[in-house]
């Protein structure tokens, strides 16, 4: 086990180990115009000063000059620097460090000579997306093979130069070694004799090292992205500047869809120094209908002007919609047997319920949840030499580029996204819709426009996590054995709205959003089993549903694992034992290579381990309880087995639940970057607490009521509990870590509340007032 006790760090010296080269120039983060974001260019700055006239091109020339580039994924330069190209977004998860480790381990590079280059959009990188906990999982094998290819080529050239055969050589820390001879990678590159390139087919056949020979993966090493973030060199979207640009702040209409501007009065805004004009946007892509943008010399002026501009809108059809209407529509759809798509239909579910000795049924609700990332969304757009450049932080370049091309009326190859670091992504920046109004404004003005949304603008335009309704049923025989289970889940579907090509085929015919149901395709053996996913059309029409860290699983697992707990208590069984009995690893739950080796047995393993380290069987003080939940993460084809025990104390006088401790065990296969893995799981767990107890909003009159952090109150530092976590020591395929812990914490807390005070909460967020009413015998009814 890789074990992290409470408040410990996997790399306690990470900041010391990441100290910058003392010879590097002192650069101001906001002093450079750059499209390849941040830390990836540290090495270029140190080698030669960049021209402020066009640093993007200058940096590219430095990158390419005389380097050995066996694949597109990295270069070995003449000075021995290994520059790894990162086609993923850096938003605090250290993804560049993790991916560079994979390359460097196989390449046998010297970690002290590895640097990162965050690339802009180009078809050669394939689909550019950072989400779904996919990055390491998808990249591990191709990056390993790319690193292995370079190592083989360097060994072959080193052997030639030393006059020995390649099988007499080995590579270590940036050198090729043969007996008492050695030659550095830098010397080999400087010789100019190494230029081998590997085709895609050659790379796919490239063998990689066995786990026993790994030297960087899984061990302590400095995170390469931290120094620039801590000293201000890292560039975020808000830092982007180009010559001649103006600033814009949008005026967001009262509904997401169908609005139009009837009349606009900017007479009062003309008194603001620096204010220029207000544009009413015409959007062929229909991304921002009814938008206007105040243009000024500075953002301060644009912001002040926007507050004085009066707009008379014709709103869309959802101007009167509220939260309860969306939830009630979900209930109507669940009642309609023709709605939705059947995703799982194992065994004879109808017979299981017809023959049942007893049944259990429950409904679970989650309310609208917002992103509130630290950096509000923004984008800078300009046309240069016939190419539209979009400077912004974004998670899914490949998704928004076609929309930008449609909005601008140009071929897609005429649009390039210069991706900066993200001041928080969490799924919000998977939807790059905020770049569209910047591009439209720049086209209308004929000059670069830097569009910045205020916090309130950002939230009103958020691609929020949809409110959801789920209904669960379970059938039992006379011996309290589970014989059948049925799960209906309805919410707004992000994939249906934003990327319909990603919809999956259902068993019953029709297509469904896999990311709005993942987490419910569980590994339990429960007899007959049916799962139905239903798109809430009213939610889709009212707002643009989005992905929020852990995608569907964040709300789906709330129902699944709360219901499993209810079922365990119904039959009088320990909640962990109840689950373990059903994690049989039989049939389709046996698992398969390469990603799900072991199947349900690995989920059972983390569940047993969390029982061992969490004082599960200990007697708790009054009004304090332990609750458990488990998950396979987001997707069955890349399961991250996670189990959580939450210790919660309930104040009976106020109804306030306090999370005292969270214990987590995770099996993510090979852990590439332990310190980053710990940060991912810890951050996900804390967000799970926040979503369970602190966050949540509601719709009124077609808009969310909370637009800033004075009323929307995420987890505060004072509420952070003790966290203990372990990673299973494994050499299996590395899978995702950014999301699974988010999905288990909420139901573990709800189950702990029941263990503490006998009240079953079925709505997220869990509010103290609701819990107090339940304690006093009002709805929800306490379980007996």
PDB file of C-alpha atoms in Angstrom, residues 50 105 109 112 301 328 364 399 440 635 654:
ATOM      1  CA  UNK A  50      12.301  36.171 -26.280  1.00  0.00           C
ATOM      2  CA  UNK A 105      10.923   6.622 -17.256  1.00  0.00           C
ATOM      3  CA  UNK A 109      16.032  10.547 -18.937  1.00  0.00           C
ATOM      4  CA  UNK A 112      16.432  17.231 -13.593  1.00  0.00           C
ATOM      5  CA  UNK A 301     -14.114  50.790 -17.879  1.00  0.00           C
ATOM      6  CA  UNK A 328     -41.160  17.475 -11.234  1.00  0.00           C
ATOM      7  CA  UNK A 364     -33.153  10.571  -4.334  1.00  0.00           C
ATOM      8  CA  UNK A 399     -15.018  20.320 -28.977  1.00  0.00           C
ATOM      9  CA  UNK A 440     -17.686  37.489 -32.469  1.00  0.00           C
ATOM     10  CA  UNK A 635     -16.515   4.215 -16.193  1.00  0.00           C
ATOM     11  CA  UNK A 654     -29.123  22.741  15.241  1.00  0.00           C
TER      12      UNK A 654
END
